[in-house]
Short mmCIF file of C-alpha atoms in Angstrom, two decimals:
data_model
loop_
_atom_site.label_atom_id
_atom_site.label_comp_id
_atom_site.label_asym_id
_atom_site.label_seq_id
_atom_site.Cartn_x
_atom_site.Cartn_y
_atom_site.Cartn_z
CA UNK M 1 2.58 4.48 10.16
CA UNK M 2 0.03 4.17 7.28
CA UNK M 3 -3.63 5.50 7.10
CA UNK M 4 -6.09 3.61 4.85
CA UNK M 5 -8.69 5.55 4.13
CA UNK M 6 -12.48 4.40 4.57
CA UNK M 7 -12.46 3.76 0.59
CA UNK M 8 -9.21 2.07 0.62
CA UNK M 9 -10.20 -0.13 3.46
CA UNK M 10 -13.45 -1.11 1.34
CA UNK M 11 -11.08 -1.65 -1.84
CA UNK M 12 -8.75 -4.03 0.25
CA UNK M 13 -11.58 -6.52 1.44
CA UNK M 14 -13.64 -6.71 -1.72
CA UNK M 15 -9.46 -7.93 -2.64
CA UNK M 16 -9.31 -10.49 0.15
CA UNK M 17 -12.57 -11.67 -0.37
CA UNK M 18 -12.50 -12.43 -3.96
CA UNK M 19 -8.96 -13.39 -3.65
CA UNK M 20 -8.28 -17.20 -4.97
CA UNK M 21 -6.00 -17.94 -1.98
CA UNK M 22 -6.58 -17.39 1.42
CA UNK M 23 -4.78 -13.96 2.21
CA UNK M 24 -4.12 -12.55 5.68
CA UNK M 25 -3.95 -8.96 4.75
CA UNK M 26 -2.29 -6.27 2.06
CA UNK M 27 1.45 -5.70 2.04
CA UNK M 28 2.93 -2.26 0.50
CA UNK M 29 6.38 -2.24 -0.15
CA UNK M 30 8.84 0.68 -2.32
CA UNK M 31 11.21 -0.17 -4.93
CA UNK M 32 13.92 1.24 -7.05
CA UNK M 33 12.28 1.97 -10.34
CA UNK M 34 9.37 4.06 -11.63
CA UNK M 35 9.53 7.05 -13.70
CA UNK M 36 10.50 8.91 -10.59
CA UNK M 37 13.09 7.04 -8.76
CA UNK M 38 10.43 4.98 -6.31
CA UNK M 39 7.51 2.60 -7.39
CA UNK M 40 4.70 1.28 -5.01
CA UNK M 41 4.05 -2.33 -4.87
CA UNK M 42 1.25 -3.46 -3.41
CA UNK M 43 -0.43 -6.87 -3.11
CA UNK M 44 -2.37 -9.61 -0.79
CA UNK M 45 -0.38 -11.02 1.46
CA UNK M 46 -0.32 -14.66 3.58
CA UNK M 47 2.34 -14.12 5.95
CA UNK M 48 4.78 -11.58 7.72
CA UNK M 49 8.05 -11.85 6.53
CA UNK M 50 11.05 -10.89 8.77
CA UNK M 51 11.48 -7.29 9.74
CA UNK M 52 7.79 -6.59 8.70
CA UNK M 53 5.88 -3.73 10.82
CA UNK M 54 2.14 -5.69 10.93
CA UNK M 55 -0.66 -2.81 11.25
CA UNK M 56 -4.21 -3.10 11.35
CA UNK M 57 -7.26 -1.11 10.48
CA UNK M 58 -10.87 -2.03 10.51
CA UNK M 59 -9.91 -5.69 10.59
CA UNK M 60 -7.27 -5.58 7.90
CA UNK M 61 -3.60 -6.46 8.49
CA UNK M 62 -1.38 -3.88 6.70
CA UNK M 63 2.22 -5.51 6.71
CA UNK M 64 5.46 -3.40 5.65
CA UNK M 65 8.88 -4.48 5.43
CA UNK M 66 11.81 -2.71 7.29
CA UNK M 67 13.46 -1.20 3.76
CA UNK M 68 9.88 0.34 2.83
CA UNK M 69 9.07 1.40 6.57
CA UNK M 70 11.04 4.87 6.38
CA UNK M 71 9.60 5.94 3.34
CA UNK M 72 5.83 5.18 3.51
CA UNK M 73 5.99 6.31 7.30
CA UNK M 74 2.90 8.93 7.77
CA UNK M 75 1.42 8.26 4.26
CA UNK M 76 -2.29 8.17 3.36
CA UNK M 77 -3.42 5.40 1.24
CA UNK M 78 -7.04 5.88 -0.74
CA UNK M 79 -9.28 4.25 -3.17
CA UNK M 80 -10.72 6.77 -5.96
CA UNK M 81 -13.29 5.41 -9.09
CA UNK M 82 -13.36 7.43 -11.82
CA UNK M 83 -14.64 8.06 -15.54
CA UNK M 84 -11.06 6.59 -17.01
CA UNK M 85 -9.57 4.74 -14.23
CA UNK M 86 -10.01 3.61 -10.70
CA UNK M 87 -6.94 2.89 -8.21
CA UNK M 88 -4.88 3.47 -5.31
CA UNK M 89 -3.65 6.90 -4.90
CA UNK M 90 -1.15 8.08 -2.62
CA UNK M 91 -0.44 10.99 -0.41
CA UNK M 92 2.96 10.48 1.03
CA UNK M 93 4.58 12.91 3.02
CA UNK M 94 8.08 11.66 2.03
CA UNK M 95 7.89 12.11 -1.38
CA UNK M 96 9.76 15.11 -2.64
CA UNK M 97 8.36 14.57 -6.17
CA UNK M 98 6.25 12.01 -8.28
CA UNK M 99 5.15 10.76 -11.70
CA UNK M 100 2.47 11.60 -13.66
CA UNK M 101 0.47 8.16 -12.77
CA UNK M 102 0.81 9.02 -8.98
CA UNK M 103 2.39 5.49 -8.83
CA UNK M 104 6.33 6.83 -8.45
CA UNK M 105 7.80 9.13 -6.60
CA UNK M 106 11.25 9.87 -5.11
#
């Protein structure tokens, strides 16, 4: 469903690790809102919640909830540094267009 990318899987458990709660993996969900419709929200997670598709890659437990499911389907996730910021950036199949900030789409 989701690719994480060797950077992104790095990102996520240098998260978990320095998280202050014990988290089981990373949850990405879509909402309405954003400058383009969609937003991304991402985040540790402890537990699946009802509906949730539970992934994993190189030992980390990607969980996504039925609502989000048909439009993250296929999409890349990476992990970029750079001279002004550092972040997530998404290549997503589904989107037909998104924000400046990469974080929105629709």
């Amino acid at each position: 469903m989701i690719t994480l990318t060797d950077d992104a899987v790095a990102a996520v458990k240098t998260a978990l690790s320095r998280a202050s709660e014990q988290a089981e993996g990373f949850r990405i969900m879509v909402q309405t809102g954003g400058c383009a419709g969609f937003k991304y929200i991402m985040g540790l997670e402890s537990v699946s919640r009802q509906g949730d598709v539970i992934t994993e890659t190189d030992g980390i437990k990607l969980f996504v909830d039925a609502d989000s499911q048909p439009h993250v389907a296929g999409m890349t996730v990476d992990f970029v540094t750079g001279l002004n910021s550092s972040g997530f950036v998404f290549d997503n199949p589904n989107a037909r267009d998104k924000c400046g900030c990469g974080k929105s789409f629709s």
